[in-house]
Short mmCIF file of C-alpha atoms and ligand atoms in Angstrom, two decimals:
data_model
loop_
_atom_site.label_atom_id
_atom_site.label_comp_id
_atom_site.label_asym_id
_atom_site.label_seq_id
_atom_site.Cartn_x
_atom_site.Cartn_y
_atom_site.Cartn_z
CA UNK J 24 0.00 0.00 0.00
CA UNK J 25 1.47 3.72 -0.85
CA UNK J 26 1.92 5.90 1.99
CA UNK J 27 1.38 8.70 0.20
CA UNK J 28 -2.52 7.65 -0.08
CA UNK J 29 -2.55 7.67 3.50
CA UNK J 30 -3.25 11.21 4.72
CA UNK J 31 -3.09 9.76 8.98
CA UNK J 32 0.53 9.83 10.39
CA UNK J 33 2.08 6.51 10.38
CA UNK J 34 5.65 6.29 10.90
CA UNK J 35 7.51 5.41 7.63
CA UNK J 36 9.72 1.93 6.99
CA UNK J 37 12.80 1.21 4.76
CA UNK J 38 9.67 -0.43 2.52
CA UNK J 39 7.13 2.66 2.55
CA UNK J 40 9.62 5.25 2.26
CA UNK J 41 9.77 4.28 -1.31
CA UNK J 42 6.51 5.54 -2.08
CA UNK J 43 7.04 8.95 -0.34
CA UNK J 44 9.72 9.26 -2.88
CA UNK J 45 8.38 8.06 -5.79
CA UNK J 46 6.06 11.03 -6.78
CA UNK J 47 9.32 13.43 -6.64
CA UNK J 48 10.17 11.47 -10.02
CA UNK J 49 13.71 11.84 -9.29
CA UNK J 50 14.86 8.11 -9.06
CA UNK J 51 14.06 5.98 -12.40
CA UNK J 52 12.74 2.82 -10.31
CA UNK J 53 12.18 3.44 -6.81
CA UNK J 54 12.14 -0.38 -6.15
CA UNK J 55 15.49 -0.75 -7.18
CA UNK J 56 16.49 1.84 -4.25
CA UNK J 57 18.85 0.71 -1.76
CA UNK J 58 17.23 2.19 1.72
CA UNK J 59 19.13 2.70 5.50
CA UNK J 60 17.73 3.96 8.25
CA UNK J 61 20.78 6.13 9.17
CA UNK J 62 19.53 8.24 12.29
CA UNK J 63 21.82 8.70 14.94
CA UNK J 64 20.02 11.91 16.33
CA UNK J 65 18.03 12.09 19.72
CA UNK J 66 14.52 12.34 18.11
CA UNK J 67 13.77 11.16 14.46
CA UNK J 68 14.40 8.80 11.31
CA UNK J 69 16.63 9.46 9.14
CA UNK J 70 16.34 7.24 5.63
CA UNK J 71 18.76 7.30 2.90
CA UNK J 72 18.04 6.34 -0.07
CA UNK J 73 20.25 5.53 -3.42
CA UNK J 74 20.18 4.27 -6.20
CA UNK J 75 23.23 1.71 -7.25
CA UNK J 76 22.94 1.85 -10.93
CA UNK J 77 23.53 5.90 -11.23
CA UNK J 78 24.40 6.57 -7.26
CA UNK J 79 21.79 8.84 -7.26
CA UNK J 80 20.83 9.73 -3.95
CA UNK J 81 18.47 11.26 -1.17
CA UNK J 82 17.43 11.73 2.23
CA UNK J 83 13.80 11.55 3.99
CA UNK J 84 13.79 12.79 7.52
CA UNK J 85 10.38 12.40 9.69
CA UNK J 86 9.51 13.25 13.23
CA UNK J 87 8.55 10.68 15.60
CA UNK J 88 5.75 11.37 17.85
CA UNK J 89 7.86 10.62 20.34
CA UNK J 90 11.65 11.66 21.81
CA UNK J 91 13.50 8.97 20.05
CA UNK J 92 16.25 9.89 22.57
CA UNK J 93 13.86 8.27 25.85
CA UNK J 94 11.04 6.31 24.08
CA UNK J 95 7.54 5.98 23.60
CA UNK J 96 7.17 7.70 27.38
CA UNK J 97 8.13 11.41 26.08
CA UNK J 98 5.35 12.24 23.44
CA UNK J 99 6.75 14.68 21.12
CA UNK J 100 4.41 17.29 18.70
CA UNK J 101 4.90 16.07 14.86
CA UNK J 102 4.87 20.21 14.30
CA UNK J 103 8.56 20.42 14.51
CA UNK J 104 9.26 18.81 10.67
CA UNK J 105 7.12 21.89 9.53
CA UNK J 106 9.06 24.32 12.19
CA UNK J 107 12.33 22.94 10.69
CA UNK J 108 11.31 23.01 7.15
CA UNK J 109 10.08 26.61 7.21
CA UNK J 110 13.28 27.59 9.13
CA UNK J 111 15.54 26.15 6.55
CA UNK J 112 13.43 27.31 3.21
CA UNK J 113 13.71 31.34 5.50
CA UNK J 114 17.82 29.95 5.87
CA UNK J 115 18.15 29.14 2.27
CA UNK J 116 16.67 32.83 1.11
CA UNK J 117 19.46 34.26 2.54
CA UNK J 118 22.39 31.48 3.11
CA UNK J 119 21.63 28.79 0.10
CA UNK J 120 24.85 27.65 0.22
CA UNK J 121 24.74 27.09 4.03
CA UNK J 122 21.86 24.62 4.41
CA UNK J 123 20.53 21.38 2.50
CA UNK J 124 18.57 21.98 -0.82
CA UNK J 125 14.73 20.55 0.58
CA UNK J 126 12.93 18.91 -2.33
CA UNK J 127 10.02 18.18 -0.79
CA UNK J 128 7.68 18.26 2.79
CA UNK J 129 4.97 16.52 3.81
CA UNK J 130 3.08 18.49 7.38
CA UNK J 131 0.81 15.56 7.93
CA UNK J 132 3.54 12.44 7.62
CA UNK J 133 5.97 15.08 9.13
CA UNK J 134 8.47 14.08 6.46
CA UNK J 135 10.92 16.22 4.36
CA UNK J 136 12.74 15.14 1.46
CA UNK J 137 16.37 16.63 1.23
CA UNK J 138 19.81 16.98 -0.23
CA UNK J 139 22.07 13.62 0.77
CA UNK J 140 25.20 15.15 2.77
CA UNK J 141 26.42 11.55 3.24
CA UNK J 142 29.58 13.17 1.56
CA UNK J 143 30.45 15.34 4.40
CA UNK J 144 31.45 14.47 7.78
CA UNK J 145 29.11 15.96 11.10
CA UNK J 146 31.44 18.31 12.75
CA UNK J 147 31.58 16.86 16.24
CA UNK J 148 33.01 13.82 14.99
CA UNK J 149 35.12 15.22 12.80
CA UNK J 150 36.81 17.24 15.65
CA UNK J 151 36.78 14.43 17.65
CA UNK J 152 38.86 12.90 15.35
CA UNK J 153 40.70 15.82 15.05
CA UNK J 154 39.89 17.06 11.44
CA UNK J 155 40.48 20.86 11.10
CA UNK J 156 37.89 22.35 8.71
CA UNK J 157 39.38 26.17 8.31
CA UNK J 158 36.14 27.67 6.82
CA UNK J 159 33.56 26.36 9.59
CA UNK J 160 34.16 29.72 11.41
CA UNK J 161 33.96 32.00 8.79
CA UNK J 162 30.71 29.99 7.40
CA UNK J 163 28.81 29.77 11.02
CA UNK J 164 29.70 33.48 11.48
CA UNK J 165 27.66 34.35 8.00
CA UNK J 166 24.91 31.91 8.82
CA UNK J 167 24.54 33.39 12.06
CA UNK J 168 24.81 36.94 10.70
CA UNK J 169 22.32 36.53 8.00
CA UNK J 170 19.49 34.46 9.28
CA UNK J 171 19.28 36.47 12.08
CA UNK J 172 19.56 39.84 11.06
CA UNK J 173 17.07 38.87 8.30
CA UNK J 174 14.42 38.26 11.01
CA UNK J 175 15.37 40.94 13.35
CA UNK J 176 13.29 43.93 14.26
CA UNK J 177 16.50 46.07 12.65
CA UNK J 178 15.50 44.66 9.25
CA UNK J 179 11.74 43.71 9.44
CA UNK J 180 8.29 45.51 9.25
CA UNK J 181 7.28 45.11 12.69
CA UNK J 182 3.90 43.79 11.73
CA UNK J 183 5.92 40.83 9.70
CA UNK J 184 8.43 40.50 12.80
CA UNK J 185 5.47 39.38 14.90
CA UNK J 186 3.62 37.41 11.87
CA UNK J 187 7.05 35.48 12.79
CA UNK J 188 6.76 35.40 16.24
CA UNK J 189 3.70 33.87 15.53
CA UNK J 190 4.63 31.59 13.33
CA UNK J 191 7.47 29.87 14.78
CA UNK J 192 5.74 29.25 18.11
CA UNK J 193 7.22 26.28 18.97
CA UNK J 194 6.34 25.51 22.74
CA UNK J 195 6.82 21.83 22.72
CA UNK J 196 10.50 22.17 21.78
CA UNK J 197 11.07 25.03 23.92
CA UNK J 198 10.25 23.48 26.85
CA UNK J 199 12.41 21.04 26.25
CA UNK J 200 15.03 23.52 25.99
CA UNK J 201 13.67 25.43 29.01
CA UNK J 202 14.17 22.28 31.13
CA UNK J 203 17.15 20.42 29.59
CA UNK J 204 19.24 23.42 29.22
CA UNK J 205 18.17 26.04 31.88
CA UNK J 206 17.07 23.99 34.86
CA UNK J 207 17.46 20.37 35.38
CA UNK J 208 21.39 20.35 35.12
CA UNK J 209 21.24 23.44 37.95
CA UNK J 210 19.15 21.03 40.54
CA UNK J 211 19.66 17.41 41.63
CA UNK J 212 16.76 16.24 38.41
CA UNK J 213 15.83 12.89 37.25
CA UNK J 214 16.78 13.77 33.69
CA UNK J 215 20.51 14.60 34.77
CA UNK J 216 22.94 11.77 34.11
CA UNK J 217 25.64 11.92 36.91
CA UNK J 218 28.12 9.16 37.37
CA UNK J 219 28.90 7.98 41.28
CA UNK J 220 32.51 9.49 40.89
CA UNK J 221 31.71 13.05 40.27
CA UNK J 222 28.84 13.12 41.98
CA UNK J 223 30.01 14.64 44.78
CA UNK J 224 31.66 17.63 42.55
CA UNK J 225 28.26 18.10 41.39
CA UNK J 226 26.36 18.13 44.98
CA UNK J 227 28.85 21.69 45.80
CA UNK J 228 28.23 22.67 42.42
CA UNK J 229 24.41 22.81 42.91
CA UNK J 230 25.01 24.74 46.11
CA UNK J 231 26.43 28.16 44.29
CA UNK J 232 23.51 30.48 44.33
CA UNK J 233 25.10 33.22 42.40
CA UNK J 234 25.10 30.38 39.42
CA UNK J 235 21.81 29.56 40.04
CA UNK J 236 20.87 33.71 40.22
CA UNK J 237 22.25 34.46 37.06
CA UNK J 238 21.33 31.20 35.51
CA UNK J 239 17.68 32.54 36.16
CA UNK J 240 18.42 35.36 34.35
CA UNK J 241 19.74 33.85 31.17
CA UNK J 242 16.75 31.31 31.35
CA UNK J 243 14.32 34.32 31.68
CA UNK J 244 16.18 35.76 28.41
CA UNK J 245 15.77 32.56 26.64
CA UNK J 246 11.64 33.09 27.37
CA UNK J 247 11.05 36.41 26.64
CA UNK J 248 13.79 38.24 24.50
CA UNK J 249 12.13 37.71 20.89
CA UNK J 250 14.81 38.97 19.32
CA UNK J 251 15.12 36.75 16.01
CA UNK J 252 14.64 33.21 14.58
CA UNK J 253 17.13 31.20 16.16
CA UNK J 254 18.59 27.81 14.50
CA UNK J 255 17.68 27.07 18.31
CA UNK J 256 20.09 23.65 18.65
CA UNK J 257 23.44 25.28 16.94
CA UNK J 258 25.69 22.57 18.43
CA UNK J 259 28.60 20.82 16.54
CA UNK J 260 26.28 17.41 15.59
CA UNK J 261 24.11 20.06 13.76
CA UNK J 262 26.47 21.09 11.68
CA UNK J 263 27.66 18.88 8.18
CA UNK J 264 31.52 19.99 7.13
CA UNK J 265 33.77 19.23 4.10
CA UNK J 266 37.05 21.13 3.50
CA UNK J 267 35.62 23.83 1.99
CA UNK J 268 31.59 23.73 2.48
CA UNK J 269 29.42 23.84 5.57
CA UNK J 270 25.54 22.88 5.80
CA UNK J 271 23.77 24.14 8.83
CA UNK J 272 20.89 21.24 9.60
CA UNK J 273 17.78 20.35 11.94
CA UNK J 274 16.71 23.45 12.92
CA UNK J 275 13.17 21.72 14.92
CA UNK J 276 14.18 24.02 17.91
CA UNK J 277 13.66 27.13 15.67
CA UNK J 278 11.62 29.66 17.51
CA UNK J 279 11.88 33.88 17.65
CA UNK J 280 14.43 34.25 20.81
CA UNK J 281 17.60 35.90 22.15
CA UNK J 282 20.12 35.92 19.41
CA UNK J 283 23.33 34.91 21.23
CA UNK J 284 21.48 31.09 22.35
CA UNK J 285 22.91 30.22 18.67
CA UNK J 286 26.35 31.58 18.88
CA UNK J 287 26.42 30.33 22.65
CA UNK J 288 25.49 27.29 21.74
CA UNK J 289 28.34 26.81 18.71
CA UNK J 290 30.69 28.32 20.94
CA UNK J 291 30.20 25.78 23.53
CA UNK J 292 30.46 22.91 21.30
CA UNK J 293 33.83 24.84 20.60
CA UNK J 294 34.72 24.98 24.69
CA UNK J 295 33.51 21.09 25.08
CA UNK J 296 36.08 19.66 22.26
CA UNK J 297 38.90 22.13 23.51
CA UNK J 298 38.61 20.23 26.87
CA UNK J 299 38.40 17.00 25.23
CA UNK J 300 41.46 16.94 23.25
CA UNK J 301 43.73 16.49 26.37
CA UNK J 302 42.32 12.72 25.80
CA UNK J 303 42.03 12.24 22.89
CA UNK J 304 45.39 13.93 20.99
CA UNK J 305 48.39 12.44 22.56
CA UNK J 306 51.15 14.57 21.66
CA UNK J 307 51.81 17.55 23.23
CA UNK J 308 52.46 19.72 19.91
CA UNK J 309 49.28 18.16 18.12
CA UNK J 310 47.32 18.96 20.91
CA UNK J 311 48.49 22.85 21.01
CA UNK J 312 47.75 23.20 17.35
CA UNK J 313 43.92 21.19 17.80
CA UNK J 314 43.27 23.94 20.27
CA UNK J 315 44.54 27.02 18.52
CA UNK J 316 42.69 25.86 15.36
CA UNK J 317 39.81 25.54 17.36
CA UNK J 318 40.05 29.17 18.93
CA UNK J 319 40.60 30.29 15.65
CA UNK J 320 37.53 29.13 14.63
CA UNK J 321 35.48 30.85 17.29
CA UNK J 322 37.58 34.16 16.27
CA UNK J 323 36.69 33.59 12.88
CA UNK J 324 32.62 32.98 14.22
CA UNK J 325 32.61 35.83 16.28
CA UNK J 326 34.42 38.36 13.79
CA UNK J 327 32.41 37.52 10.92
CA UNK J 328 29.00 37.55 12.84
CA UNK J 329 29.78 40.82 14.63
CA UNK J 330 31.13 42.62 11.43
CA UNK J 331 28.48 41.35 9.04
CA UNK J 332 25.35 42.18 11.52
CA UNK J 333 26.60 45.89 11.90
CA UNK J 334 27.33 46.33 7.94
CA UNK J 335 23.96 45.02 7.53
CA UNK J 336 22.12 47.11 10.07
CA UNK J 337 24.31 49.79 8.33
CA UNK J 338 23.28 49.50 4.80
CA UNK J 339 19.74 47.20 5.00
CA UNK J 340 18.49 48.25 8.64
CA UNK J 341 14.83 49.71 8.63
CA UNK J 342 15.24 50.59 12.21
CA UNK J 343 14.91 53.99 13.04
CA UNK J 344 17.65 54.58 15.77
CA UNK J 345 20.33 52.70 13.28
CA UNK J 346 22.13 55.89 12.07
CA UNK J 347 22.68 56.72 15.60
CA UNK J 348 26.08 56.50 16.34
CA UNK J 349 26.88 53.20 18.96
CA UNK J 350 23.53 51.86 18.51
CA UNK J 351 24.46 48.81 16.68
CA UNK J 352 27.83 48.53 18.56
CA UNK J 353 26.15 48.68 21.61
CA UNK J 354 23.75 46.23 20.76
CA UNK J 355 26.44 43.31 19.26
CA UNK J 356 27.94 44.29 23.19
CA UNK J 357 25.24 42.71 24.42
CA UNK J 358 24.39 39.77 21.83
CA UNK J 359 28.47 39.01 22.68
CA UNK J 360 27.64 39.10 26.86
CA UNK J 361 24.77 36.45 26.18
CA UNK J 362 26.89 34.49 23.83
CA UNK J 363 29.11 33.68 26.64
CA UNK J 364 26.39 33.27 28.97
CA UNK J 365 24.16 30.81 27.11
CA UNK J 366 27.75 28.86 26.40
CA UNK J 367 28.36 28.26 30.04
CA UNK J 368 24.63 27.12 30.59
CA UNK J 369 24.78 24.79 27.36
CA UNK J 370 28.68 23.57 28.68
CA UNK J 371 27.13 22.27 31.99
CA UNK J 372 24.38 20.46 30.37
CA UNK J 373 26.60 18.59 27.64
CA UNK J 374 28.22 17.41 30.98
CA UNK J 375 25.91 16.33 33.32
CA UNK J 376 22.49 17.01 31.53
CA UNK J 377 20.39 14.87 29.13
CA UNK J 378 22.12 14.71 25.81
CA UNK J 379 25.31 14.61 26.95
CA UNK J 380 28.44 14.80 24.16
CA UNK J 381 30.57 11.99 22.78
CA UNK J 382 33.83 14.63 22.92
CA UNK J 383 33.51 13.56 26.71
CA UNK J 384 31.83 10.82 27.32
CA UNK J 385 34.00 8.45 24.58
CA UNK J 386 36.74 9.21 26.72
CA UNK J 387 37.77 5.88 28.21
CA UNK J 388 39.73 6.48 30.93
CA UNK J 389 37.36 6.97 33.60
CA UNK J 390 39.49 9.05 35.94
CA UNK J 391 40.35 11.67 33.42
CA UNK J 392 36.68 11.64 31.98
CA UNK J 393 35.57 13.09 35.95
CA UNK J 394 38.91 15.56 35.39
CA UNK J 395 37.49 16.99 32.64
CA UNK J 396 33.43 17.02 33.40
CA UNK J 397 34.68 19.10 36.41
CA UNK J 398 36.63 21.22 34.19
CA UNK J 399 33.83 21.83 31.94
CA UNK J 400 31.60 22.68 34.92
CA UNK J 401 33.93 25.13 36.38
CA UNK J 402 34.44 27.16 33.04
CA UNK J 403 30.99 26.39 32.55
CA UNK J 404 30.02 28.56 35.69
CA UNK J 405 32.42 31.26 35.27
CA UNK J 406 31.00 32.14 31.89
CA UNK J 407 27.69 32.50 33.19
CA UNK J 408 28.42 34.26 36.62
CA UNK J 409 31.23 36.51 34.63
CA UNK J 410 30.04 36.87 31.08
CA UNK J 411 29.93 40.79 31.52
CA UNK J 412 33.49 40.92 32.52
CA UNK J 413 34.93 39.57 29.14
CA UNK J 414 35.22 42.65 27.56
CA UNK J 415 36.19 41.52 24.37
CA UNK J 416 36.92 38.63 21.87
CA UNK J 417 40.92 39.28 22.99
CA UNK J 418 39.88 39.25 26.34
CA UNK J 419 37.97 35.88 26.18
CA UNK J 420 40.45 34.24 23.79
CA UNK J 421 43.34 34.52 26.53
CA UNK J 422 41.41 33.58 29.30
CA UNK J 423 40.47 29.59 27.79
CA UNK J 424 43.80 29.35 26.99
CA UNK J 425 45.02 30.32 30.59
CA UNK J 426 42.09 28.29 32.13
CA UNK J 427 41.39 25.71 30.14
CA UNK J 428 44.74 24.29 29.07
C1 LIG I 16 14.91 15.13 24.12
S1 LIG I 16 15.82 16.00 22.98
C2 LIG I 16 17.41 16.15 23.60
C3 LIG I 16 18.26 17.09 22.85
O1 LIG I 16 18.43 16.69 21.52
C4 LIG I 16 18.42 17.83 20.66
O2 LIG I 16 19.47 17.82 19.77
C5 LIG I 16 18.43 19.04 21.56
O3 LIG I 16 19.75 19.47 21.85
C6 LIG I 16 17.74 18.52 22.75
O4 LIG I 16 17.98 19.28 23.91
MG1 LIG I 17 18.96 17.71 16.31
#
């Protein structure tokens, strides 16, 4: 029976994924197809599909109605294919290069038919491997730039800004957010995942109130700043790389929000595989390049965001104060303070929150795996409790080499 004369949601197999394709026309014989199920993410499938005689190839990605991640016990909305097909067709008006070409999308199955990027390696593995991919920084700091100026109140009609707003509700995936990020790794929660050896690390950590204070804060941010649409999940398993080419994916957390939670969140990634590398590159001199490739690349983010957000509030901002001298600065001042912020909140809950990272956790040797979840906590904590006192890139850049190495 074709799935595609089925208009109920029923989750798709290697065998009925072949219909969902077959009305695209772009595979000769769709029976012929040789079909994975490739998903690796927390949670949805992921199908690939090729064909051996020409290598022809695609992907079909569809929501569960659940949180792969935990099971049938964590009912998930089906909304968030639509969410993160809308967010990458607004992405690809601005950043085509930067995100996968969608063929097709289906609201009901919660399917969407994309570019294959089998080709390119995800960028947390890659680092974990210790692949250097120079342009990631440069890349991220334009997708950044773009899709978020390009739904910011300093380039929209405010009646389309809040069409947007409205339009990327996404409540379900906020709240997971809301929880995951910016409360259960701050309190002693059933979601955490805390092994017996740094548990008691973690029970002084939860007693620091001035965290917990300005954690508040930062969550409070998160829930009412709507400043743009936000990727809303920017980490380094979001992210496809090649030498030269970088394709920004699953943006189902997309929602109007504060704009450094998507920097903070690459950045992060950034701070987690810095850490790492003390276990997983052996020598001494590798290890020193790894990390000044990888602070390069969070120059590289920063620099390009920063400079291409104020040239564009310079030459395509609709916002009236613009042309006011420091207006723009001052605002990129404060999308820099939250970066750092939502980095140190994101840092602790790669560590000890759900959805933790394989840059720590495949570290084998247990006592240096504790080492460096304390680490992270620790820098984790002093970016949120001292993000104002960074007072610039330079600034911040010499302080995780002093600290973290
Ligand atoms: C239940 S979802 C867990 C995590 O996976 C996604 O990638 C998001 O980071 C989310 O927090
Ligand atoms: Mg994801």
């Amino acid at each position: 029976m074709a799935i595609t004369q089925e208009r109920s949601y029923q989750a798709l197999t290697v065998e009925t994924v072949r219909s969902v394709v077959e009305q695209l026309q772009y595979f000769e014989d769709v029976e012929q197809l040789e079909v994975l199920e490739i998903g690796d993410g927390n949670l949805n499938y992921v199908f690939h599909l090729q064909d051996p005689s020409t290598s022809k190839s695609l992907v079909v990605k569809q929501a569960l109605p659940y949180a792969k991640v935990v099971g049938e016990s964590w009912p998930l909305t089906l909304d968030r294919a639509k969410i993160e097909y809308q967010s990458l067709q607004k992405a690809s008006e601005v950043v085509p290069e930067l995100v996968p070409v969608v063929f097709h999308h289906d609201s009901e199955l919660a399917y969407t038919v994309m570019e294959d990027l089998s080709s390119y390696e995800i960028l947390r593995a890659g680092w974990i491997t210790g692949n250097q991919y120079p342009e990631v920084g440069k890349h991220i700091g334009t997708y950044t730039a773009q899709t978020l100026f390009h739904t910011s109140d300093f380039f929209l009609h405010p009646f389309t800004k809040k069409a947007l707003v409205k339009d990327f509700l996404n409540p379900e995936l906020c709240k997971i957010t809301e929880d995951l990020v910016f409360t259960d790794p701050f309190f002693d929660h059933d979601t955490n995942e805390i092994s017996d050896e740094i548990r008691p690390f973690v029970l002084q950590f939860w007693q620091d109130e001035e965290l917990k204070r300005e954690a508040a804060k930062l969550k409070l941010q998160f829930l009412t700043e709507a400043e743009a649409l936000l990727h809303g999940d920017l980490h380094s398993g979001s992210i496809f790389v090649s030498a030269k080419s970088t394709k920004v994916i699953d943006p189902e957390f997309a929602f109007v929000g504060p704009i450094g939670f998507d920097l903070g969140q690459f950045l992060a990634n950034i701070l987690l595989n810095y850490l790492s590398q003390e276990a997983h590159i052996e020598k001494q001199r590798d290890l020193q390049a790894f990390r000044k490739y990888l602070l390069e690349t969070w120059h590289q983010t920063w620099e390009t965001f920063s400079n291409q957000f104020l040239e564009l509030i310079r030459s395509k901002g609709h916002f009236t104060f613009s042309s006011i001298g420091g207006v723009g600065e001052e605002y990129i001042g404060k999308v820099w303070r939250d970066t750092l912020g939502f980095a140190g909140c994101e840092v602790i809950r790669r560590t000890i929150g759900l959805a933790q990272v394989a840059d720590l956790n495949s570290i084998e040797d247990a006592p240096v795996q504790v080492d460096l979840k304390q680490k992270a906590l620790t820098v984790g904590a002093a970016l949120i409790k001292d993000r104002a006192k960074f007072e610039d890139l330079s600034a911040f850049l010499t302080w995780v080499e002093e600290s973290l190495s």
